[in-house]
Amino acid sequence: MSGTRPGTYFSLLGPVQAHRDDSPLPLGPPQQRALLAMLLCRRNAVVGLDELIDGLWGGEPPRSAVGTVRSYAYRLRRVLGGGLLTHGRGYALQVGPGELDLTRFDELTTRARAHVCAGDPEAARDLLARALEMWRGPALAGLPGPQARIQRERLAELRLSVLMERVELDLRLGGHGGLVTELTGLCLEHPLNDRLRTLRDAALERGGREREARTTPPGAPGGTSTPPHLPVPAQLPYVPGDFTGRAEAVRDLLDALAPTAPETVAVCAVGGIGGIGKTTLAVHAAGRLREHFPDGQLYANLRGVREDPADPAAVLAGFLRALGVTDPALPEEPRERAALYRTRLAGKRILLVLDDARDAAQIEPLLPGSPTCAVLVTSRSTLSGLPAARRLRLDVLPAAEALALLGRIVGEERIAAEPAEAAALVERCGGLPLAVRIAGSRLGTRPAWKLADFLRLLDSRGPASGPAFGPAFPGRDGPEGSVEACFRLSYDLLDAGQARLFRLMAVPRTPALDLASAAALAGLDPAEAERHLERLTALGLLESPAPPTYRFHDLLGEFAAARSEERDAPGERTAALLRLADHMLACAREAYAAERPGHPLVGLLTPTTARGASFEAGPSHIEAVLAVAVQTLEARPSAVGLISDTLLALDPALDGSFLWAALLAPARRVLRTAEEQEDLRAAGRTGFLLGSALTRLGRFDEAEAALHDAERAAAAAADEVVRTEILICRAVARQGRADWTAADALYREAIAAGTACGNAWGTTNARSNSVSTLLRLRRYEEAAEACRLSLAAAREGGDRYGEAHALYSLGIVARQGGRAAEAIARHRESAGLGVRRGYPALEVMNLISETAAHLAAGHPREAAECGERALAATQRLGWRAAQARTLRLLGTALAESGDHARARTRLTQALARLEALALPEAAQASAVLASLAPPGH
């Protein structure tokens, strides 16, 4: 007996769906549906929390994974009822007989095989056909995560196996005539499947076409087929199922883009105002063209109408990755990147969809050179410089098509009940698809409303205005005004608190905000903020791509920003930014305290908010904090103290994610303001963080200049805890230059300063970092003692980062002492701790030192293997200095193992990078390279 509500039916054989009494249930975003799919695949059994996390994210889950899974389960339980049960740290979904299409599929195939055994192939064939009809496309279509991919592949193999069983029964029953076409297509789809080829040949032979059998196996010329090494790119986004009309436009695009024998690249441009349906039309047409472009479809949103349009070089990088180019092989120079892109596209049949382009200059680097490719561009501008083969300027939908679209959204029966009112409504929407969708969605959530009532509401609204739309009224001033009228209709339903939050959500320049941040922005209790946000989402004014995240559709964001400009005083907008920045500082401060327990700096970061929330250290969250920091400073330069503390609190998150490059521009902006405001404390703290970033990026000259100024500012402000950190960073920078004497002096000064001001964390960190310098100065006993003290202090204080770093230092000491096996063990222990705690930089450092330990032990093959892993890790982080050093060690290992050709390649790469960064190891790389025999000898 199922615990879900009666009448619930689940579908896995296609997009994951759930229905109750023929009505679809809202299952949430793709990742939430992926969780449901995992529970359905293991129906009535407990699936552990760790297994669910692995299934959704693989080996690198976000820190918020546990909370996200629990939030997904909570939301699914609200939709499905009591059948979703919690068992300890896991969940089980109770699914009864007949409530899952996969179960029904299995039952039908089992019955069919029983009929085969009983000698009734015709009944078996009919049952298998019924089972196969249940598939609505690829199983678990569109779901993310490794478990969804595994199940998708498993179910695809299951379907193919049952399909071949049905084909064999068709052959037994004499139905070969209709099988040749089907089997030929299947052989093209599965070129390495010999069973399909055998069935196809049998169908040909029984149809008297023996000479065609086995002559040219489908797949490739000459009867061979090589499986692709990469999946064919298929980047087209989702198209709404209610796509309506535009038949002539679709036909024009298909005719212009379907390849025949083109002499040049086919380029089509679709233009029109915002909301006219350009993207929907383009993606719909591109989907219809899939068979003409078997090598794939590439898609990019160029964000042409936004303040931050997509950089063509970044778009090229994404396309090249989809085409199999790894990050290390991506050229840095945009022209070289474009040339490699065109080389990769040469001879391929690929369709590119470039959505929302700003101008022809943005598009030009993305155009392929091979006439086998085609390009479909959408833009609000005319793109006069674009050499398009076909240009379409979309107009509003004809009345009949707009009415049909409205009917597909609200239901044909409501249109039939009030035909005149329905016609009047689409007229007031100006035939703009977005306006029709908004009006239809509003009506769809109010099934008891009459269309006449809705029209009266529209007619009662006065003129609207705003920079995004202009003065407008539905049906009078054009379709752009219709969009605002529909937006206003939902906006006017909000109470004062909801409307205020809606407006303020558009103030920060961030793509999305979580619940806690939205609450802080508006100065609301989180529970009240959540009620408002859910109301806004229900009205279609916000989207919630994943709990507890909220964001605007682009046009709605513009509408909200216009309303905020109208209604909210500049002081209130600035106050909202200050509250948000203060909240972000509180969250980052809590994360700092968790990562660096006992660090006295925690008490010196002073948000005014009473509490923080969990902090996500991913790229989008860190970039959001940086964006809000700069925007707040623009609005209130005197808040530089708050902003400098916010940046400083990001230090552990930046160290863990190695997103130091993203910090440079914001830090320089904050530092400039601190100097203008003559805020020495802020200048010292921001200068320290800027110097840290430059040090980790291998830009030691710039780092030393920034850190020197930062130390003077911190000393003048008596900010001794931060001055201790600055001294450590200065020592690390001198160490990077192999200036061991200066590094030693700075470490000693840092330990003294940390001891004097009570910065025990800093003194421990200074001792651990000083080990390399002490070893270079041949002070081996001091180095060993520094390691022991650091490890003991870290373990006593529960500092996992400090423990991992001390273990790393112990590994270096062991290697220098000739104890290679001990060194390798220490490095592996440290790396494991670093990976578990989310410190990828420590993993890199340990892999590099382990490579050196293998070399010191005289095991070049093991060193080469470890070096390759280290190189991959440095590339993931984008740590250029570490990559250069790894290449030198790897090249040395390959040379000692006798692989001189690969050694020469790696050492040449190492030398170029080491010289570019002015690193001292360049001389060692050059010496090893010179010792190799010239090529051909």
Coordinates of N, CA and C in Angstrom, one line a residue, residues 771-921:
V771 N 59.1 26.4 7.5 CA 59.9 25.1 7.5 C 60.8 25.1 6.2
S772 N 60.2 25.4 5.1 CA 61.0 25.4 3.8 C 62.2 26.3 3.9
T773 N 62.0 27.5 4.5 CA 63.1 28.4 4.6 C 64.2 27.9 5.5
L774 N 63.8 27.3 6.7 CA 64.7 26.8 7.6 C 65.5 25.7 7.0
L775 N 64.9 24.8 6.2 CA 65.6 23.7 5.5 C 66.6 24.3 4.5
R776 N 66.2 25.3 3.8 CA 67.1 25.9 2.8 C 68.3 26.5 3.5
L777 N 68.1 27.0 4.7 CA 69.2 27.6 5.5 C 70.0 26.5 6.3
R778 N 69.6 25.3 6.0 CA 70.3 24.1 6.7 C 70.1 24.1 8.2
R779 N 69.1 24.7 8.7 CA 68.8 24.6 10.1 C 67.7 23.5 10.4
Y780 N 68.2 22.3 10.2 CA 67.3 21.2 10.2 C 66.6 20.9 11.5
E781 N 67.3 21.1 12.6 CA 66.6 20.8 13.9 C 65.5 21.9 14.2
E782 N 65.8 23.1 13.8 CA 64.8 24.2 14.0 C 63.5 23.9 13.1
A783 N 63.8 23.4 11.9 CA 62.7 23.0 11.0 C 61.8 21.9 11.6
A784 N 62.5 20.9 12.1 CA 61.7 19.8 12.7 C 61.0 20.3 14.0
E785 N 61.6 21.1 14.8 CA 60.9 21.6 16.0 C 59.7 22.5 15.6
A786 N 59.8 23.3 14.5 CA 58.7 24.1 14.1 C 57.6 23.3 13.7
C787 N 57.8 22.2 13.0 CA 56.8 21.2 12.6 C 56.1 20.7 13.8
R788 N 56.8 20.2 14.8 CA 56.2 19.6 15.9 C 55.4 20.6 16.7
L789 N 55.9 21.8 16.9 CA 55.1 22.8 17.6 C 53.8 23.1 16.9
S790 N 53.9 23.3 15.5 CA 52.7 23.6 14.7 C 51.7 22.5 14.8
L791 N 52.1 21.3 14.7 CA 51.2 20.2 14.6 C 50.5 20.1 16.0
A792 N 51.2 20.2 17.1 CA 50.6 20.1 18.4 C 49.6 21.2 18.6
A793 N 50.0 22.4 18.3 CA 49.1 23.6 18.5 C 47.8 23.4 17.6
A794 N 48.0 23.0 16.4 CA 46.8 22.8 15.5 C 45.8 21.8 16.1
R795 N 46.4 20.7 16.5 CA 45.5 19.6 17.0 C 44.9 20.0 18.3
E796 N 45.6 20.7 19.1 CA 45.0 21.1 20.4 C 43.9 22.1 20.2
G797 N 44.0 23.0 19.2 CA 43.0 24.0 18.9 C 41.9 23.5 18.0
G798 N 42.0 22.3 17.5 CA 41.0 21.8 16.5 C 41.1 22.5 15.2
D799 N 42.2 22.9 14.8 CA 42.5 23.6 13.5 C 42.9 22.6 12.5
R800 N 41.9 22.2 11.7 CA 42.2 21.1 10.7 C 43.1 21.6 9.5
Y801 N 42.9 22.9 9.2 CA 43.8 23.4 8.1 C 45.2 23.4 8.7
G802 N 45.4 24.0 9.9 CA 46.7 24.0 10.5 C 47.3 22.6 10.6
E803 N 46.5 21.6 11.0 CA 47.0 20.3 11.1 C 47.5 19.8 9.8
A804 N 46.7 20.0 8.7 CA 47.1 19.5 7.4 C 48.4 20.2 6.9
H805 N 48.5 21.5 7.2 CA 49.7 22.2 6.8 C 50.9 21.7 7.5
A806 N 50.8 21.5 8.8 CA 51.9 21.0 9.6 C 52.4 19.6 9.1
L807 N 51.4 18.8 8.7 CA 51.8 17.4 8.2 C 52.5 17.6 6.9
Y808 N 52.1 18.6 6.1 CA 52.8 18.9 4.8 C 54.2 19.3 5.1
S809 N 54.4 20.1 6.1 CA 55.8 20.6 6.5 C 56.6 19.4 7.0
L810 N 56.0 18.5 7.8 CA 56.7 17.3 8.3 C 57.2 16.5 7.1
G811 N 56.4 16.4 6.0 CA 56.8 15.7 4.8 C 58.0 16.3 4.2
I812 N 58.1 17.6 4.1 CA 59.2 18.2 3.6 C 60.5 17.9 4.4
V813 N 60.3 18.0 5.7 CA 61.4 17.7 6.6 C 61.9 16.3 6.4
A814 N 61.0 15.4 6.3 CA 61.4 14.0 6.1 C 62.1 13.8 4.8
R815 N 61.7 14.5 3.8 CA 62.4 14.3 2.5 C 63.8 14.9 2.5
Q816 N 63.9 16.0 3.2 CA 65.3 16.6 3.3 C 66.2 15.8 4.1
G817 N 65.6 15.0 5.1 CA 66.4 14.1 5.9 C 66.6 12.8 5.3
G818 N 66.3 12.6 4.0 CA 66.5 11.3 3.3 C 65.5 10.2 3.7
R819 N 64.4 10.6 4.3 CA 63.4 9.6 4.6 C 62.2 9.7 3.7
A820 N 62.4 9.2 2.5 CA 61.4 9.4 1.4 C 60.1 8.7 1.7
A821 N 60.2 7.5 2.2 CA 58.9 6.8 2.5 C 58.1 7.5 3.5
E822 N 58.7 8.0 4.6 CA 58.0 8.8 5.6 C 57.4 10.1 5.0
A823 N 58.2 10.7 4.1 CA 57.7 12.0 3.5 C 56.5 11.7 2.7
I824 N 56.5 10.6 1.9 CA 55.3 10.3 1.0 C 54.1 10.0 1.9
A825 N 54.3 9.3 3.0 CA 53.2 9.0 3.9 C 52.6 10.3 4.5
R826 N 53.5 11.2 4.9 CA 53.0 12.4 5.5 C 52.2 13.3 4.5
H827 N 52.8 13.3 3.3 CA 52.1 14.1 2.2 C 50.7 13.5 1.9
R828 N 50.6 12.2 1.8 CA 49.3 11.6 1.5 C 48.3 11.8 2.7
E829 N 48.8 11.8 3.9 CA 48.0 12.1 5.0 C 47.5 13.5 5.0
S830 N 48.4 14.4 4.7 CA 48.0 15.9 4.6 C 47.0 16.1 3.5
A831 N 47.3 15.5 2.3 CA 46.5 15.7 1.1 C 45.1 15.2 1.4
G832 N 45.0 14.0 2.0 CA 43.7 13.5 2.3 C 42.9 14.3 3.2
L833 N 43.5 14.9 4.2 CA 42.8 15.8 5.2 C 42.4 17.1 4.4
G834 N 43.3 17.5 3.5 CA 43.0 18.7 2.8 C 41.8 18.5 1.9
V835 N 41.7 17.4 1.2 CA 40.6 17.1 0.3 C 39.3 17.0 1.1
R836 N 39.3 16.3 2.2 CA 38.1 16.1 3.0 C 37.6 17.5 3.5
R837 N 38.5 18.4 3.9 CA 38.1 19.6 4.4 C 37.9 20.7 3.4
G838 N 38.1 20.4 2.1 CA 37.9 21.4 1.1 C 39.0 22.4 0.9
Y839 N 40.3 21.9 1.0 CA 41.5 22.8 0.8 C 42.2 22.3 -0.4
P840 N 41.8 22.6 -1.6 CA 42.4 22.1 -2.8 C 43.8 22.6 -3.0
A841 N 44.2 23.7 -2.4 CA 45.6 24.2 -2.6 C 46.5 23.3 -1.8
L842 N 46.1 22.8 -0.6 CA 46.9 21.8 0.1 C 47.1 20.5 -0.7
E843 N 46.1 20.1 -1.4 CA 46.2 18.9 -2.2 C 47.3 19.1 -3.2
V844 N 47.3 20.3 -3.9 CA 48.3 20.6 -4.9 C 49.7 20.6 -4.3
M845 N 49.9 21.3 -3.1 CA 51.2 21.4 -2.5 C 51.7 20.0 -2.1
N846 N 50.9 19.1 -1.6 CA 51.3 17.8 -1.2 C 51.7 16.9 -2.4
L847 N 50.9 17.0 -3.5 CA 51.2 16.2 -4.7 C 52.5 16.7 -5.3
I848 N 52.8 17.9 -5.3 CA 54.1 18.4 -5.8 C 55.2 17.9 -4.9
S849 N 55.1 18.0 -3.6 CA 56.2 17.5 -2.7 C 56.3 16.0 -2.7
E850 N 55.2 15.3 -2.9 CA 55.3 13.9 -3.0 C 56.0 13.5 -4.3
T851 N 55.8 14.2 -5.4 CA 56.6 14.0 -6.6 C 58.1 14.2 -6.4
A852 N 58.4 15.2 -5.7 CA 59.8 15.5 -5.3 C 60.4 14.4 -4.4
A853 N 59.6 13.8 -3.5 CA 60.0 12.7 -2.7 C 60.3 11.5 -3.5
H854 N 59.4 11.2 -4.4 CA 59.7 10.0 -5.3 C 61.0 10.2 -6.1
L855 N 61.2 11.4 -6.5 CA 62.5 11.6 -7.3 C 63.7 11.5 -6.3
A856 N 63.6 12.0 -5.1 CA 64.7 11.9 -4.1 C 64.9 10.4 -3.8
A857 N 63.9 9.6 -3.8 CA 64.1 8.1 -3.5 C 64.6 7.4 -4.7
G858 N 64.8 8.0 -5.9 CA 65.3 7.3 -7.0 C 64.2 6.5 -7.7
H859 N 62.9 6.9 -7.7 CA 61.8 6.2 -8.3 C 61.2 7.2 -9.3
P860 N 61.8 7.3 -10.5 CA 61.3 8.3 -11.4 C 59.9 8.0 -12.0
R861 N 59.6 6.7 -12.2 CA 58.3 6.3 -12.8 C 57.2 6.7 -11.8
E862 N 57.4 6.4 -10.5 CA 56.4 6.8 -9.6 C 56.3 8.3 -9.5
A863 N 57.4 9.0 -9.6 CA 57.4 10.5 -9.6 C 56.6 11.0 -10.8
A864 N 56.8 10.4 -12.0 CA 56.1 10.9 -13.2 C 54.6 10.7 -13.0
E865 N 54.2 9.5 -12.4 CA 52.8 9.3 -12.2 C 52.2 10.3 -11.3
C866 N 52.9 10.5 -10.2 CA 52.4 11.5 -9.2 C 52.4 12.9 -9.8
G867 N 53.4 13.2 -10.6 CA 53.5 14.5 -11.2 C 52.3 14.8 -12.2
E868 N 51.9 13.8 -12.9 CA 50.7 14.0 -13.8 C 49.5 14.3 -12.9
R869 N 49.3 13.7 -11.8 CA 48.2 14.0 -10.9 C 48.3 15.4 -10.4
A870 N 49.5 15.8 -10.0 CA 49.7 17.1 -9.5 C 49.4 18.2 -10.6
L871 N 49.8 17.9 -11.8 CA 49.6 18.8 -12.9 C 48.1 19.0 -13.1
A872 N 47.4 17.9 -13.1 CA 45.9 18.0 -13.3 C 45.3 18.9 -12.2
A873 N 45.8 18.7 -10.9 CA 45.2 19.4 -9.8 C 45.6 20.9 -9.9
T874 N 46.8 21.3 -10.4 CA 47.1 22.7 -10.6 C 46.3 23.3 -11.7
Q875 N 46.0 22.5 -12.7 CA 45.1 23.1 -13.8 C 43.7 23.3 -13.3
R876 N 43.2 22.4 -12.5 CA 41.9 22.7 -11.9 C 41.8 24.0 -11.2
L877 N 42.8 24.3 -10.4 CA 42.8 25.5 -9.6 C 43.2 26.7 -10.4
G878 N 43.9 26.5 -11.5 CA 44.5 27.7 -12.2 C 45.6 28.3 -11.5
W879 N 46.4 27.5 -10.8 CA 47.5 28.0 -10.0 C 48.8 28.0 -10.9
R880 N 49.1 29.1 -11.5 CA 50.1 29.1 -12.5 C 51.5 28.8 -12.0
A881 N 51.9 29.4 -10.8 CA 53.2 29.1 -10.2 C 53.4 27.6 -9.9
A882 N 52.3 27.0 -9.3 CA 52.4 25.6 -8.9 C 52.5 24.8 -10.2
Q883 N 51.7 25.2 -11.2 CA 51.8 24.4 -12.5 C 53.2 24.5 -13.1
A884 N 53.8 25.6 -13.0 CA 55.2 25.7 -13.6 C 56.1 24.8 -12.8
R885 N 56.0 24.8 -11.5 CA 56.9 24.0 -10.7 C 56.7 22.5 -10.9
T886 N 55.4 22.1 -11.1 CA 55.0 20.7 -11.3 C 55.6 20.3 -12.7
L887 N 55.5 21.1 -13.7 CA 56.0 20.8 -15.0 C 57.5 20.5 -14.9
R888 N 58.2 21.3 -14.1 CA 59.7 21.0 -14.0 C 60.0 19.7 -13.4
L889 N 59.3 19.4 -12.3 CA 59.5 18.1 -11.6 C 59.1 16.9 -12.5
L890 N 57.9 17.1 -13.2 CA 57.5 16.0 -14.1 C 58.5 15.8 -15.2
G891 N 58.9 16.9 -15.8 CA 59.9 16.8 -16.9 C 61.2 16.1 -16.4
T892 N 61.6 16.4 -15.2 CA 62.8 15.8 -14.6 C 62.6 14.3 -14.4
A893 N 61.4 13.9 -13.9 CA 61.1 12.5 -13.7 C 61.1 11.7 -15.0
L894 N 60.5 12.3 -16.0 CA 60.4 11.7 -17.3 C 61.8 11.5 -17.9
A895 N 62.7 12.5 -17.7 CA 64.1 12.4 -18.2 C 64.8 11.3 -17.5
E896 N 64.6 11.2 -16.2 CA 65.3 10.1 -15.4 C 64.8 8.7 -15.8
S897 N 63.5 8.7 -16.2 CA 63.0 7.4 -16.6 C 63.2 7.0 -18.0
G898 N 63.9 7.9 -18.7 CA 64.3 7.6 -20.1 C 63.3 8.0 -21.2
D899 N 62.2 8.6 -20.8 CA 61.3 9.1 -21.8 C 61.6 10.6 -22.2
H900 N 62.7 10.7 -23.0 CA 63.2 12.0 -23.3 C 62.3 12.8 -24.2
A901 N 61.5 12.3 -25.0 CA 60.6 13.1 -25.9 C 59.6 13.8 -25.0
R902 N 58.9 13.1 -24.1 CA 57.9 13.7 -23.3 C 58.6 14.6 -22.3
A903 N 59.8 14.2 -21.8 CA 60.5 15.1 -20.9 C 60.8 16.4 -21.5
R904 N 61.3 16.4 -22.8 CA 61.6 17.7 -23.5 C 60.3 18.6 -23.6
T905 N 59.2 18.0 -23.9 CA 58.0 18.8 -24.0 C 57.6 19.4 -22.6
R906 N 57.6 18.6 -21.6 CA 57.3 19.2 -20.3 C 58.3 20.2 -19.8
L907 N 59.5 20.0 -20.0 CA 60.5 20.9 -19.5 C 60.5 22.2 -20.3
T908 N 60.2 22.1 -21.6 CA 60.0 23.3 -22.4 C 58.9 24.2 -21.9
Q909 N 57.8 23.5 -21.6 CA 56.6 24.2 -21.0 C 57.0 24.8 -19.7
A910 N 57.7 24.0 -18.9 CA 58.0 24.5 -17.5 C 58.9 25.8 -17.6
L911 N 59.9 25.7 -18.5 CA 60.8 26.8 -18.6 C 60.1 28.1 -19.1
A912 N 59.2 28.0 -20.0 CA 58.5 29.2 -20.5 C 57.7 29.8 -19.3
R913 N 57.0 28.9 -18.5 CA 56.2 29.4 -17.4 C 57.0 30.0 -16.3
L914 N 58.1 29.3 -16.0 CA 58.9 29.7 -14.9 C 59.6 31.1 -15.2
E915 N 60.0 31.2 -16.4 CA 60.7 32.5 -16.8 C 59.6 33.6 -16.8
A916 N 58.4 33.3 -17.3 CA 57.4 34.3 -17.3 C 57.0 34.8 -15.9
L917 N 57.1 33.9 -15.0 CA 56.8 34.3 -13.6 C 58.1 34.7 -12.8
A918 N 59.2 34.7 -13.5 CA 60.5 35.0 -12.8 C 60.8 34.2 -11.6
L919 N 60.5 32.9 -11.7 CA 60.7 32.0 -10.6 C 62.1 31.4 -10.7
P920 N 62.8 31.2 -9.5 CA 64.2 30.7 -9.6 C 64.4 29.3 -10.1
E921 N 63.3 28.5 -10.1 CA 63.5 27.1 -10.6 C 63.8 27.1 -12.1

